[in-house]
Structure formats: C-alpha cells, structure tokens
Amino acid sequence: MNLSVSIADIKMKNPVTTAAGTFGDGSQFGDFIDVSRIGAIIAKGASLEPWKGNPPHRLVETPSGMLNSIGLQNDGVEGFIREKLPRLLKHRVPIIVGVFDKTPENYARIVKRLNREKGISGFEINLSCPNLEKGGKTFCDYPELVKEVVGAIRKATDLPIIAKLSPNVTDIVAIAKSARDAGADALSLINTLVGMRINIKTREPYLAKNTGGLSGPAIRPVALAKVFLVSEARLEIPIIGMGGIQTAEDAIEFLLAGASAVAIGTANFVNPRATLDVLEGIEQYMRENSVNDINDLIGAVRAHSQ
Amino acid sequence: MKHLAQGIITRRTELSESYFLLELECQEIAREALPGQFIMLECKGETFLKRPMGLSSADPEKGVISFIYHVTGKGTRSLHSQLIGETIEVIGPLGNSFWKEKNARTIGLVAGGTGIGPLLMFGNWALKNSPETEIIGFIGAKNAKMICGEKEMKRFAKEVYCATNDGSFGYKGFVTDLLTEFLSKNSLESIIACGPTQMMKKTAEIASERNLQCQVSLEEHMACGFGACIGCIAEIKGQGYSMICAKGPVFDASEVVWKESNL
C-alpha cells in the first residue's frame, strides 16, 4: 500500500501534515504521539523581526469551531532559527517553514536568511497579512499583490514555495493563478475565514481585535469547496487541503476533491492525537476499499457534470 | 508527562449553590498531578473546545482526580448533565504548580469562586508534606449560599475567614478587603490567590505593599492547554506575552503586568 505523496519536490511518506500555527515546534505533541510518523510539518515560522502578538482575549469558541486573533506572535527569523528550527528538525520529517511579513522585500529577506539553514524542505507563504506599502491591503485579496510577494520570494529561493490562500476573496481561482504564475509550486487551501462574536452582557466583542479567524469543522465545507474549485480549474499545481479536518473521513473528502495532502489544524488543539488518528483512518479506508496507492484518490471525486 | 486519557465520572458533590465537585477515575493523571496543575476537559454537547479546570485533588492510590465547577455557560451545563459512570476525555496534568516558599511558615490562601479548587489541593499537599506550615484561608463569594469549600478548607487550615458581597455570611465586602483587615492585625509570610482576575490583581497589590511573596493562578480562554495555540497569554514583565498554559498557570504576582485587558 503506497501512502506517499509529493508536493512539488517535497516527498511526504504520507499525506498528513499540520496547519501552520497549530503544532508548535512539534515538541508540544511528543507526549501524545510519535511525531516522526507525520508526513510533514508545516510550522508557523517567522516574520523578519519578532512580533509581540495581540492582547487577550485571543480566542473564543464558536459553533463547531473557534475564532482566533493571535497576531502571529513570534520571535523573528533569528529567534526561529535559534530556538524552534532545531527542535523541528529533530522529528526527522520534512519541515515546511511559514513565512509572513508586511512588505514583499521582508518576505524575501526571511527566505534568504532561512536558505542558509540546513534541513528546510520548503516555505509556506502566509499571504493574509496587511501590506504596509499598499495602505494595509491584505496581500491575498489582490492577484497583483500575491504576484508581487510570491515573485519576490521566487527570486530569493530555489526551495519549493507553497502559497497559502485566503477564502475571503471573490475569485480564489484568479488568486491561485497569480500565485502559480509568479512561481508558487503548490497551494495551501484554505486559511481562516474572518468572523466575530459579541458578548451581549458587556456589548464588547469577545476578541481584543474585534474580529478574528474562524477555524475548525465549521469551515470544512467551505474549505472543501475551495479545494474543489481550484482543482477543477486544472492549474497543474498541487494543493494541500486544510480547514476543519478532524477525521480520516474528512481528509479523504479533501483528497477526492483534489488535494494531494491534508493539513490538520484546529483539531490538534482538541485532540492532540488528531494527525495520527487521521493517518490511521486513511490506511484503514484504503485497506477496506482496496486502494493500493493514495495517489489514486487524489482528485478522484465523481463530480456531477454541469 | 501529559496524557490524553478517558476519565470515568465517579461522584458529584454539591458544595454550594451551583458549585460542584466532580471526581473522575483517571489513573494516568492522578499518579502525576501536582497542586496548581489543571486539566483540559471534554464537555460534550454543543461545545467544541475542551475546558480548562484546575485540579482540586489527585489521589494516586485510588487513581481519582477531582475539580470544582460552577454552572455558568454551555460547557459547564453540558458537563453538569453527564451522569455517574459516563466517560469523558481529559488531557493532563497541564501547566506548572504552586511552589512552597522556603521559610514561609504562615501562608494565606485567597479563594474566589472555583479558585478554591487548586487551593484545596495545595492545602492538603502542605498538610501532608510540610506539616509545620500554618495555613490561613480566605474565601469570597457573592452571598452565603455561594461560599464554596469552607468545610473542606477547615480540614487543613488553622483558620478560615469568609467574605460575602452582601454580608449574608462572614465579613461584608470583598475577600481582598477582608485580607487587608486581617493583615492590619496579623502577619502572613506568603500568599497564594486563585479566583477572578480582579481579585488576584488586588491580592497582588496587597502583597506587594507589604513585601509578601504572592503566587497567582491566571486564567484565560484556552484552546489546547499545552502550548500549541498561543491563545492564553498574560503579559509578564520583561518577557512580553507568555503562555498561561505552558509557563503558568501559576506566576509570581510581582511579575505579572496587570491590565484592564486581563480582567
């Protein structure tokens, strides 16, 4: 039975990875699972300089999910290289490092700095940051801004680049195309949806930043549809599917919709065994349905003709 | 070591109005838990995230842990409807623990609401491991009916004082006013506070004015409880935002940057 998949040049022994910002440096999960069994880790990564993050409250529960506004708290690229990267590399699985900042130039500088470190398998570009040079417009909302950032990073590295796209857009296929045309090797679909909750006793929003990113099973059907839409567009670019995946059944839906790999995010918080539960469930599904190669499931949805 | 375990509900005891002590059979966690540590508890029903609960006891011989909950929201209502013998998923033990200051012979425990739970565990631990320690308890509540854990605290404390907002039991006013009054005539060498943030902030001020060492057990919305989500943060002097679940929940009160946003 073959479970291995490829995302650009990244060889994964199975299709299960982690969504950025939900898996720490992996060591937080060492008491619960054998982290080396995961196909790859997408780590939150770093901005160029340290970011303090947002004040509390940073998260609140929602129906079948949660809202967060962590504010990408991190120790900067040097702090990441010193503290987190060595711990990540110990797991002996491909490490994909998240990159985020407020100007295309900074994105490129982070990647150039990380190029000098051994053992990194690729970069995931979080495009859900405000662009300081363009009046705070969020990169992933505009095809031309996506092109600019991805293009700058493409020039800065030969390693695979995965562009993480937001669902909060009118036409995700257009954004996906511009990421691909600018040199992205793969796509992560999807980032969180913008959401909000208000405490009716105090009349204040629960989150200090008023709104936040909705994640968890609440967004799964949305994520699945985005993966399906982009996959149907035949852009010839591999997709890592994510958004509310909790079980193997969820993951298989994403594979069928066209994802070559799946990332477990918020589920890690509720069930620290979620990654391996999903992996073991996929193996069981393959055995029960006589699927010998996981690649036979990718994009194998029997979509109704329109 | 942290465990993802199944706990079996073995007993529910009503401590006061809408405050309950729940006992769970859970060997893995009972063997290792220390006073001040917490668990993340599945609440079933309409809840998605697990809920942090400060442990009120851990008996390694019986393999039983307990915590105190107050029925307030969706999670605790759902938890309250669970029956004896039912199983719930638990992650723990989590976080750091209270520490006993060297030379601190008289320790004041200041409790508000469910904050009594971890303090009961500390008091029982001190009784067993540090019998020379003298414990003075302070419990605050809205009214007489909601005073929680007085009887349990009397098992190890030399004295227990209660305060109610409406004066229906004990001192009339906040538990922190009661503490101030106590300290005007008596002395303590160390204070541990667990309860609403406003109460802990005030206790920290009282301790700081008198140069008393003070520990507080902080609370925040949590998603994971084991350092992955970075959601539950408190600002710590010189360190920026620290994760309450991983660096705490117990902090030296003098290191906490107390702000309105903590409240």
mmCIF file with all atom_site columns, C-alpha atoms in Angstrom, chain A residues 98-295:
data_model
loop_
_atom_site.group_PDB
_atom_site.id
_atom_site.type_symbol
_atom_site.label_atom_id
_atom_site.label_alt_id
_atom_site.label_comp_id
_atom_site.label_asym_id
_atom_site.label_entity_id
_atom_site.label_seq_id
_atom_site.pdbx_PDB_ins_code
_atom_site.Cartn_x
_atom_site.Cartn_y
_atom_site.Cartn_z
_atom_site.occupancy
_atom_site.B_iso_or_equiv
_atom_site.pdbx_formal_charge
_atom_site.auth_seq_id
_atom_site.auth_comp_id
_atom_site.auth_asym_id
_atom_site.auth_atom_id
_atom_site.pdbx_PDB_model_num
ATOM 1   C CA . GLY A 1 98  ? 5.831   29.502 7.326   1.00 0.00 ? 98  GLY A CA 1
ATOM 2   C CA . VAL A 1 99  ? 6.813   33.000 6.251   1.00 0.00 ? 99  VAL A CA 1
ATOM 3   C CA . PHE A 1 100 ? 4.841   36.188 6.860   1.00 0.00 ? 100 PHE A CA 1
ATOM 4   C CA . ASP A 1 101 ? 5.572   39.894 6.967   1.00 0.00 ? 101 ASP A CA 1
ATOM 5   C CA . LYS A 1 102 ? 4.333   43.285 5.901   1.00 0.00 ? 102 LYS A CA 1
ATOM 6   C CA . THR A 1 103 ? 6.341   44.016 2.735   1.00 0.00 ? 103 THR A CA 1
ATOM 7   C CA . PRO A 1 104 ? 7.398   41.819 -0.215  1.00 0.00 ? 104 PRO A CA 1
ATOM 8   C CA . GLU A 1 105 ? 11.003  42.760 0.499   1.00 0.00 ? 105 GLU A CA 1
ATOM 9   C CA . ASN A 1 106 ? 10.784  41.443 4.052   1.00 0.00 ? 106 ASN A CA 1
ATOM 10  C CA . TYR A 1 107 ? 9.277   38.169 2.851   1.00 0.00 ? 107 TYR A CA 1
ATOM 11  C CA . ALA A 1 108 ? 12.256  37.766 0.534   1.00 0.00 ? 108 ALA A CA 1
ATOM 12  C CA . ARG A 1 109 ? 14.742  38.625 3.277   1.00 0.00 ? 109 ARG A CA 1
ATOM 13  C CA . ILE A 1 110 ? 13.289  35.995 5.618   1.00 0.00 ? 110 ILE A CA 1
ATOM 14  C CA . VAL A 1 111 ? 13.539  33.337 2.927   1.00 0.00 ? 111 VAL A CA 1
ATOM 15  C CA . LYS A 1 112 ? 17.111  34.343 2.055   1.00 0.00 ? 112 LYS A CA 1
ATOM 16  C CA . ARG A 1 113 ? 18.079  34.033 5.705   1.00 0.00 ? 113 ARG A CA 1
ATOM 17  C CA . LEU A 1 114 ? 16.390  30.624 6.007   1.00 0.00 ? 114 LEU A CA 1
ATOM 18  C CA . ASN A 1 115 ? 18.117  29.422 2.807   1.00 0.00 ? 115 ASN A CA 1
ATOM 19  C CA . ARG A 1 116 ? 21.360  29.378 4.779   1.00 0.00 ? 116 ARG A CA 1
ATOM 20  C CA . GLU A 1 117 ? 19.963  26.824 7.248   1.00 0.00 ? 117 GLU A CA 1
ATOM 21  C CA . LYS A 1 118 ? 20.171  23.128 6.512   1.00 0.00 ? 118 LYS A CA 1
ATOM 22  C CA . GLY A 1 119 ? 17.197  20.778 6.551   1.00 0.00 ? 119 GLY A CA 1
ATOM 23  C CA . ILE A 1 120 ? 14.294  23.004 5.465   1.00 0.00 ? 120 ILE A CA 1
ATOM 24  C CA . SER A 1 121 ? 12.161  21.352 2.773   1.00 0.00 ? 121 SER A CA 1
ATOM 25  C CA . GLY A 1 122 ? 10.144  24.347 1.621   1.00 0.00 ? 122 GLY A CA 1
ATOM 26  C CA . PHE A 1 123 ? 8.299   27.509 2.543   1.00 0.00 ? 123 PHE A CA 1
ATOM 27  C CA . GLU A 1 124 ? 4.643   28.206 3.075   1.00 0.00 ? 124 GLU A CA 1
ATOM 28  C CA . ILE A 1 125 ? 3.835   31.828 2.330   1.00 0.00 ? 125 ILE A CA 1
ATOM 29  C CA . ASN A 1 126 ? 1.109   33.198 4.575   1.00 0.00 ? 126 ASN A CA 1
ATOM 30  C CA . LEU A 1 127 ? -0.436  35.927 2.454   1.00 0.00 ? 127 LEU A CA 1
ATOM 31  C CA . SER A 1 128 ? -3.047  37.011 4.988   1.00 0.00 ? 128 SER A CA 1
ATOM 32  C CA . CYS A 1 129 ? -1.009  39.954 6.272   1.00 0.00 ? 129 CYS A CA 1
ATOM 33  C CA . PRO A 1 130 ? -1.647  43.633 5.626   1.00 0.00 ? 130 PRO A CA 1
ATOM 34  C CA . ASN A 1 131 ? 0.752   45.183 3.130   1.00 0.00 ? 131 ASN A CA 1
ATOM 35  C CA . LEU A 1 132 ? 2.232   48.256 4.766   1.00 0.00 ? 132 LEU A CA 1
ATOM 36  C CA . GLU A 1 133 ? 3.351   49.683 1.434   1.00 0.00 ? 133 GLU A CA 1
ATOM 37  C CA . LYS A 1 134 ? -0.137  49.447 -0.043  1.00 0.00 ? 134 LYS A CA 1
ATOM 38  C CA . GLY A 1 135 ? -2.176  51.125 2.679   1.00 0.00 ? 135 GLY A CA 1
ATOM 39  C CA . GLY A 1 136 ? -2.697  47.937 4.645   1.00 0.00 ? 136 GLY A CA 1
ATOM 40  C CA . LYS A 1 137 ? -4.402  45.961 1.891   1.00 0.00 ? 137 LYS A CA 1
ATOM 41  C CA . THR A 1 138 ? -4.203  42.255 2.634   1.00 0.00 ? 138 THR A CA 1
ATOM 42  C CA . PHE A 1 139 ? -1.857  40.571 0.154   1.00 0.00 ? 139 PHE A CA 1
ATOM 43  C CA . CYS A 1 140 ? -4.056  37.590 -0.614  1.00 0.00 ? 140 CYS A CA 1
ATOM 44  C CA . ASP A 1 141 ? -7.059  39.759 -1.505  1.00 0.00 ? 141 ASP A CA 1
ATOM 45  C CA . TYR A 1 142 ? -5.433  41.048 -4.705  1.00 0.00 ? 142 TYR A CA 1
ATOM 46  C CA . PRO A 1 143 ? -3.915  38.970 -7.528  1.00 0.00 ? 143 PRO A CA 1
ATOM 47  C CA . GLU A 1 144 ? -1.295  41.668 -8.228  1.00 0.00 ? 144 GLU A CA 1
ATOM 48  C CA . LEU A 1 145 ? -0.138  41.776 -4.586  1.00 0.00 ? 145 LEU A CA 1
ATOM 49  C CA . VAL A 1 146 ? 0.070   37.980 -4.478  1.00 0.00 ? 146 VAL A CA 1
ATOM 50  C CA . LYS A 1 147 ? 2.160   38.105 -7.636  1.00 0.00 ? 147 LYS A CA 1
ATOM 51  C CA . GLU A 1 148 ? 4.456   40.686 -6.127  1.00 0.00 ? 148 GLU A CA 1
ATOM 52  C CA . VAL A 1 149 ? 5.122   38.753 -2.911  1.00 0.00 ? 149 VAL A CA 1
ATOM 53  C CA . VAL A 1 150 ? 5.416   35.319 -4.482  1.00 0.00 ? 150 VAL A CA 1
ATOM 54  C CA . GLY A 1 151 ? 7.618   36.772 -7.236  1.00 0.00 ? 151 GLY A CA 1
ATOM 55  C CA . ALA A 1 152 ? 9.954   38.354 -4.681  1.00 0.00 ? 152 ALA A CA 1
ATOM 56  C CA . ILE A 1 153 ? 10.245  35.070 -2.810  1.00 0.00 ? 153 ILE A CA 1
ATOM 57  C CA . ARG A 1 154 ? 10.722  33.071 -6.017  1.00 0.00 ? 154 ARG A CA 1
ATOM 58  C CA . LYS A 1 155 ? 13.812  35.160 -6.753  1.00 0.00 ? 155 LYS A CA 1
ATOM 59  C CA . ALA A 1 156 ? 15.109  34.546 -3.238  1.00 0.00 ? 156 ALA A CA 1
ATOM 60  C CA . THR A 1 157 ? 14.987  30.741 -3.084  1.00 0.00 ? 157 THR A CA 1
ATOM 61  C CA . ASP A 1 158 ? 15.148  27.525 -5.096  1.00 0.00 ? 158 ASP A CA 1
ATOM 62  C CA . LEU A 1 159 ? 13.192  25.581 -2.482  1.00 0.00 ? 159 LEU A CA 1
ATOM 63  C CA . PRO A 1 160 ? 9.514   24.811 -3.082  1.00 0.00 ? 160 PRO A CA 1
ATOM 64  C CA . ILE A 1 161 ? 7.149   27.693 -2.329  1.00 0.00 ? 161 ILE A CA 1
ATOM 65  C CA . ILE A 1 162 ? 3.631   26.966 -1.138  1.00 0.00 ? 162 ILE A CA 1
ATOM 66  C CA . ALA A 1 163 ? 1.242   29.919 -1.253  1.00 0.00 ? 163 ALA A CA 1
ATOM 67  C CA . LYS A 1 164 ? -1.417  29.836 1.466   1.00 0.00 ? 164 LYS A CA 1
ATOM 68  C CA . LEU A 1 165 ? -4.572  31.459 0.191   1.00 0.00 ? 165 LEU A CA 1
ATOM 69  C CA . SER A 1 166 ? -7.482  33.036 1.977   1.00 0.00 ? 166 SER A CA 1
ATOM 70  C CA . PRO A 1 167 ? -11.104 32.067 1.345   1.00 0.00 ? 167 PRO A CA 1
ATOM 71  C CA . ASN A 1 168 ? -12.167 35.683 1.959   1.00 0.00 ? 168 ASN A CA 1
ATOM 72  C CA . VAL A 1 169 ? -11.991 36.580 -1.721  1.00 0.00 ? 169 VAL A CA 1
ATOM 73  C CA . THR A 1 170 ? -14.380 36.840 -4.631  1.00 0.00 ? 170 THR A CA 1
ATOM 74  C CA . ASP A 1 171 ? -12.435 34.618 -7.005  1.00 0.00 ? 171 ASP A CA 1
ATOM 75  C CA . ILE A 1 172 ? -9.967  32.244 -5.399  1.00 0.00 ? 172 ILE A CA 1
ATOM 76  C CA . VAL A 1 173 ? -9.094  30.695 -8.768  1.00 0.00 ? 173 VAL A CA 1
ATOM 77  C CA . ALA A 1 174 ? -7.798  34.059 -10.008 1.00 0.00 ? 174 ALA A CA 1
ATOM 78  C CA . ILE A 1 175 ? -5.627  34.397 -6.888  1.00 0.00 ? 175 ILE A CA 1
ATOM 79  C CA . ALA A 1 176 ? -4.402  30.817 -7.295  1.00 0.00 ? 176 ALA A CA 1
ATOM 80  C CA . LYS A 1 177 ? -3.424  31.539 -10.905 1.00 0.00 ? 177 LYS A CA 1
ATOM 81  C CA . SER A 1 178 ? -1.461  34.626 -9.998  1.00 0.00 ? 178 SER A CA 1
ATOM 82  C CA . ALA A 1 179 ? 0.383   32.708 -7.279  1.00 0.00 ? 179 ALA A CA 1
ATOM 83  C CA . ARG A 1 180 ? 1.239   29.958 -9.747  1.00 0.00 ? 180 ARG A CA 1
ATOM 84  C CA . ASP A 1 181 ? 2.275   32.403 -12.477 1.00 0.00 ? 181 ASP A CA 1
ATOM 85  C CA . ALA A 1 182 ? 4.555   34.207 -10.024 1.00 0.00 ? 182 ALA A CA 1
ATOM 86  C CA . GLY A 1 183 ? 6.343   30.953 -9.279  1.00 0.00 ? 183 GLY A CA 1
ATOM 87  C CA . ALA A 1 184 ? 4.481   29.180 -6.488  1.00 0.00 ? 184 ALA A CA 1
ATOM 88  C CA . ASP A 1 185 ? 4.992   25.408 -6.601  1.00 0.00 ? 185 ASP A CA 1
ATOM 89  C CA . ALA A 1 186 ? 1.937   24.483 -4.563  1.00 0.00 ? 186 ALA A CA 1
ATOM 90  C CA . LEU A 1 187 ? -1.061  25.970 -2.775  1.00 0.00 ? 187 LEU A CA 1
ATOM 91  C CA . SER A 1 188 ? -2.363  25.661 0.778   1.00 0.00 ? 188 SER A CA 1
ATOM 92  C CA . LEU A 1 189 ? -6.147  25.971 0.813   1.00 0.00 ? 189 LEU A CA 1
ATOM 93  C CA . ILE A 1 190 ? -7.536  27.487 2.983   1.00 0.00 ? 190 ILE A CA 1
ATOM 94  C CA . ASN A 1 191 ? -6.596  29.997 5.637   1.00 0.00 ? 191 ASN A CA 1
ATOM 95  C CA . THR A 1 192 ? -9.243  31.015 8.209   1.00 0.00 ? 192 THR A CA 1
ATOM 96  C CA . LEU A 1 193 ? -12.432 32.909 7.455   1.00 0.00 ? 193 LEU A CA 1
ATOM 97  C CA . VAL A 1 194 ? -12.977 36.290 9.072   1.00 0.00 ? 194 VAL A CA 1
ATOM 98  C CA . GLY A 1 195 ? -15.503 36.031 11.889  1.00 0.00 ? 195 GLY A CA 1
ATOM 99  C CA . MET A 1 196 ? -16.774 37.729 15.010  1.00 0.00 ? 196 MET A CA 1
ATOM 100 C CA . ARG A 1 197 ? -18.588 37.186 18.315  1.00 0.00 ? 197 ARG A CA 1
ATOM 101 C CA . ILE A 1 198 ? -20.037 39.781 20.656  1.00 0.00 ? 198 ILE A CA 1
ATOM 102 C CA . ASN A 1 199 ? -20.679 39.356 24.373  1.00 0.00 ? 199 ASN A CA 1
ATOM 103 C CA . ILE A 1 200 ? -24.229 40.672 24.768  1.00 0.00 ? 200 ILE A CA 1
ATOM 104 C CA . LYS A 1 201 ? -23.798 41.280 28.504  1.00 0.00 ? 201 LYS A CA 1
ATOM 105 C CA . THR A 1 202 ? -20.862 43.674 28.101  1.00 0.00 ? 202 THR A CA 1
ATOM 106 C CA . ARG A 1 203 ? -21.680 44.532 24.445  1.00 0.00 ? 203 ARG A CA 1
ATOM 107 C CA . GLU A 1 204 ? -17.990 44.080 23.682  1.00 0.00 ? 204 GLU A CA 1
ATOM 108 C CA . PRO A 1 205 ? -16.561 41.761 21.039  1.00 0.00 ? 205 PRO A CA 1
ATOM 109 C CA . TYR A 1 206 ? -15.005 38.696 22.681  1.00 0.00 ? 206 TYR A CA 1
ATOM 110 C CA . LEU A 1 207 ? -11.716 39.238 20.857  1.00 0.00 ? 207 LEU A CA 1
ATOM 111 C CA . ALA A 1 208 ? -9.456  42.173 21.691  1.00 0.00 ? 208 ALA A CA 1
ATOM 112 C CA . LYS A 1 209 ? -9.067  42.729 17.946  1.00 0.00 ? 209 LYS A CA 1
ATOM 113 C CA . ASN A 1 210 ? -12.871 42.608 17.457  1.00 0.00 ? 210 ASN A CA 1
ATOM 114 C CA . THR A 1 211 ? -12.687 40.120 14.594  1.00 0.00 ? 211 THR A CA 1
ATOM 115 C CA . GLY A 1 212 ? -10.588 37.018 14.104  1.00 0.00 ? 212 GLY A CA 1
ATOM 116 C CA . GLY A 1 213 ? -10.000 33.954 12.004  1.00 0.00 ? 213 GLY A CA 1
ATOM 117 C CA . LEU A 1 214 ? -12.641 31.240 12.100  1.00 0.00 ? 214 LEU A CA 1
ATOM 118 C CA . SER A 1 215 ? -11.317 27.695 12.049  1.00 0.00 ? 215 SER A CA 1
ATOM 119 C CA . GLY A 1 216 ? -12.474 24.209 12.931  1.00 0.00 ? 216 GLY A CA 1
ATOM 120 C CA . PRO A 1 217 ? -15.149 21.936 11.456  1.00 0.00 ? 217 PRO A CA 1
ATOM 121 C CA . ALA A 1 218 ? -17.431 24.958 10.963  1.00 0.00 ? 218 ALA A CA 1
ATOM 122 C CA . ILE A 1 219 ? -15.372 25.959 7.910   1.00 0.00 ? 219 ILE A CA 1
ATOM 123 C CA . ARG A 1 220 ? -14.779 22.493 6.475   1.00 0.00 ? 220 ARG A CA 1
ATOM 124 C CA . PRO A 1 221 ? -17.439 22.579 3.741   1.00 0.00 ? 221 PRO A CA 1
ATOM 125 C CA . VAL A 1 222 ? -16.163 25.987 2.640   1.00 0.00 ? 222 VAL A CA 1
ATOM 126 C CA . ALA A 1 223 ? -12.583 24.723 2.524   1.00 0.00 ? 223 ALA A CA 1
ATOM 127 C CA . LEU A 1 224 ? -13.583 21.613 0.615   1.00 0.00 ? 224 LEU A CA 1
ATOM 128 C CA . ALA A 1 225 ? -15.434 23.676 -1.987  1.00 0.00 ? 225 ALA A CA 1
ATOM 129 C CA . LYS A 1 226 ? -12.408 25.953 -2.475  1.00 0.00 ? 226 LYS A CA 1
ATOM 130 C CA . VAL A 1 227 ? -10.134 22.956 -2.960  1.00 0.00 ? 227 VAL A CA 1
ATOM 131 C CA . PHE A 1 228 ? -12.612 21.508 -5.436  1.00 0.00 ? 228 PHE A CA 1
ATOM 132 C CA . LEU A 1 229 ? -12.951 24.813 -7.355  1.00 0.00 ? 229 LEU A CA 1
ATOM 133 C CA . VAL A 1 230 ? -9.213  25.338 -7.688  1.00 0.00 ? 230 VAL A CA 1
ATOM 134 C CA . SER A 1 231 ? -8.643  21.694 -8.546  1.00 0.00 ? 231 SER A CA 1
ATOM 135 C CA . GLU A 1 232 ? -11.349 21.816 -11.229 1.00 0.00 ? 232 GLU A CA 1
ATOM 136 C CA . ALA A 1 233 ? -9.607  24.823 -12.769 1.00 0.00 ? 233 ALA A CA 1
ATOM 137 C CA . ARG A 1 234 ? -6.745  22.471 -13.745 1.00 0.00 ? 234 ARG A CA 1
ATOM 138 C CA . LEU A 1 235 ? -3.943  24.842 -12.870 1.00 0.00 ? 235 LEU A CA 1
ATOM 139 C CA . GLU A 1 236 ? -1.463  21.938 -12.690 1.00 0.00 ? 236 GLU A CA 1
ATOM 140 C CA . ILE A 1 237 ? -0.359  22.906 -9.214  1.00 0.00 ? 237 ILE A CA 1
ATOM 141 C CA . PRO A 1 238 ? -0.604  20.602 -6.184  1.00 0.00 ? 238 PRO A CA 1
ATOM 142 C CA . ILE A 1 239 ? -2.917  21.580 -3.340  1.00 0.00 ? 239 ILE A CA 1
ATOM 143 C CA . ILE A 1 240 ? -2.588  20.979 0.385   1.00 0.00 ? 240 ILE A CA 1
ATOM 144 C CA . GLY A 1 241 ? -6.146  20.905 1.693   1.00 0.00 ? 241 GLY A CA 1
ATOM 145 C CA . MET A 1 242 ? -6.966  22.245 5.130   1.00 0.00 ? 242 MET A CA 1
ATOM 146 C CA . GLY A 1 243 ? -9.855  23.716 7.059   1.00 0.00 ? 243 GLY A CA 1
ATOM 147 C CA . GLY A 1 244 ? -11.620 21.867 9.855   1.00 0.00 ? 244 GLY A CA 1
ATOM 148 C CA . ILE A 1 245 ? -10.265 18.389 9.137   1.00 0.00 ? 245 ILE A CA 1
ATOM 149 C CA . GLN A 1 246 ? -10.754 16.215 12.224  1.00 0.00 ? 246 GLN A CA 1
ATOM 150 C CA . THR A 1 247 ? -11.086 12.666 10.975  1.00 0.00 ? 247 THR A CA 1
ATOM 151 C CA . ALA A 1 248 ? -9.893  10.394 8.193   1.00 0.00 ? 248 ALA A CA 1
ATOM 152 C CA . GLU A 1 249 ? -13.299 10.706 6.524   1.00 0.00 ? 249 GLU A CA 1
ATOM 153 C CA . ASP A 1 250 ? -12.833 14.478 6.379   1.00 0.00 ? 250 ASP A CA 1
ATOM 154 C CA . ALA A 1 251 ? -9.324  14.062 4.989   1.00 0.00 ? 251 ALA A CA 1
ATOM 155 C CA . ILE A 1 252 ? -10.446 11.629 2.290   1.00 0.00 ? 252 ILE A CA 1
ATOM 156 C CA . GLU A 1 253 ? -13.074 14.138 1.132   1.00 0.00 ? 253 GLU A CA 1
ATOM 157 C CA . PHE A 1 254 ? -10.271 16.665 0.599   1.00 0.00 ? 254 PHE A CA 1
ATOM 158 C CA . LEU A 1 255 ? -8.126  14.146 -1.287  1.00 0.00 ? 255 LEU A CA 1
ATOM 159 C CA . LEU A 1 256 ? -11.057 13.257 -3.527  1.00 0.00 ? 256 LEU A CA 1
ATOM 160 C CA . ALA A 1 257 ? -11.742 16.956 -4.128  1.00 0.00 ? 257 ALA A CA 1
ATOM 161 C CA . GLY A 1 258 ? -8.197  17.332 -5.431  1.00 0.00 ? 258 GLY A CA 1
ATOM 162 C CA . ALA A 1 259 ? -5.850  17.882 -2.504  1.00 0.00 ? 259 ALA A CA 1
ATOM 163 C CA . SER A 1 260 ? -2.539  15.998 -2.709  1.00 0.00 ? 260 SER A CA 1
ATOM 164 C CA . ALA A 1 261 ? -2.044  16.304 1.045   1.00 0.00 ? 261 ALA A CA 1
ATOM 165 C CA . VAL A 1 262 ? -4.108  17.376 4.037   1.00 0.00 ? 262 VAL A CA 1
ATOM 166 C CA . ALA A 1 263 ? -3.184  19.551 6.984   1.00 0.00 ? 263 ALA A CA 1
ATOM 167 C CA . ILE A 1 264 ? -4.642  19.120 10.457  1.00 0.00 ? 264 ILE A CA 1
ATOM 168 C CA . GLY A 1 265 ? -5.055  22.424 12.259  1.00 0.00 ? 265 GLY A CA 1
ATOM 169 C CA . THR A 1 266 ? -7.503  23.315 14.985  1.00 0.00 ? 266 THR A CA 1
ATOM 170 C CA . ALA A 1 267 ? -8.226  19.623 15.617  1.00 0.00 ? 267 ALA A CA 1
ATOM 171 C CA . ASN A 1 268 ? -4.730  19.367 17.131  1.00 0.00 ? 268 ASN A CA 1
ATOM 172 C CA . PHE A 1 269 ? -5.894  21.578 19.998  1.00 0.00 ? 269 PHE A CA 1
ATOM 173 C CA . VAL A 1 270 ? -8.881  19.438 20.861  1.00 0.00 ? 270 VAL A CA 1
ATOM 174 C CA . ASN A 1 271 ? -7.318  16.084 20.136  1.00 0.00 ? 271 ASN A CA 1
ATOM 175 C CA . PRO A 1 272 ? -3.507  16.081 20.197  1.00 0.00 ? 272 PRO A CA 1
ATOM 176 C CA . ARG A 1 273 ? -3.602  12.668 18.504  1.00 0.00 ? 273 ARG A CA 1
ATOM 177 C CA . ALA A 1 274 ? -5.617  14.028 15.559  1.00 0.00 ? 274 ALA A CA 1
ATOM 178 C CA . THR A 1 275 ? -2.809  13.778 12.974  1.00 0.00 ? 275 THR A CA 1
ATOM 179 C CA . LEU A 1 276 ? -2.207  10.089 13.615  1.00 0.00 ? 276 LEU A CA 1
ATOM 180 C CA . ASP A 1 277 ? -5.911  9.326  14.046  1.00 0.00 ? 277 ASP A CA 1
ATOM 181 C CA . VAL A 1 278 ? -6.405  10.737 10.545  1.00 0.00 ? 278 VAL A CA 1
ATOM 182 C CA . LEU A 1 279 ? -3.423  8.818  9.159   1.00 0.00 ? 279 LEU A CA 1
ATOM 183 C CA . GLU A 1 280 ? -4.532  5.503  10.671  1.00 0.00 ? 280 GLU A CA 1
ATOM 184 C CA . GLY A 1 281 ? -8.061  6.090  9.432   1.00 0.00 ? 281 GLY A CA 1
ATOM 185 C CA . ILE A 1 282 ? -6.849  6.728  5.892   1.00 0.00 ? 282 ILE A CA 1
ATOM 186 C CA . GLU A 1 283 ? -4.872  3.471  5.986   1.00 0.00 ? 283 GLU A CA 1
ATOM 187 C CA . GLN A 1 284 ? -7.955  1.625  7.168   1.00 0.00 ? 284 GLN A CA 1
ATOM 188 C CA . TYR A 1 285 ? -10.093 3.184  4.428   1.00 0.00 ? 285 TYR A CA 1
ATOM 189 C CA . MET A 1 286 ? -7.541  2.170  1.810   1.00 0.00 ? 286 MET A CA 1
ATOM 190 C CA . ARG A 1 287 ? -7.469  -1.412 3.105   1.00 0.00 ? 287 ARG A CA 1
ATOM 191 C CA . GLU A 1 288 ? -11.251 -1.662 3.248   1.00 0.00 ? 288 GLU A CA 1
ATOM 192 C CA . ASN A 1 289 ? -11.684 -0.191 -0.227  1.00 0.00 ? 289 ASN A CA 1
ATOM 193 C CA . SER A 1 290 ? -8.733  -1.923 -1.866  1.00 0.00 ? 290 SER A CA 1
ATOM 194 C CA . VAL A 1 291 ? -6.986  1.317  -2.688  1.00 0.00 ? 291 VAL A CA 1
ATOM 195 C CA . ASN A 1 292 ? -3.331  0.424  -3.199  1.00 0.00 ? 292 ASN A CA 1
ATOM 196 C CA . ASP A 1 293 ? -1.997  3.879  -3.943  1.00 0.00 ? 293 ASP A CA 1
ATOM 197 C CA . ILE A 1 294 ? -3.169  7.019  -2.164  1.00 0.00 ? 294 ILE A CA 1
ATOM 198 C CA . ASN A 1 295 ? -2.497  8.950  -5.367  1.00 0.00 ? 295 ASN A CA 1
#
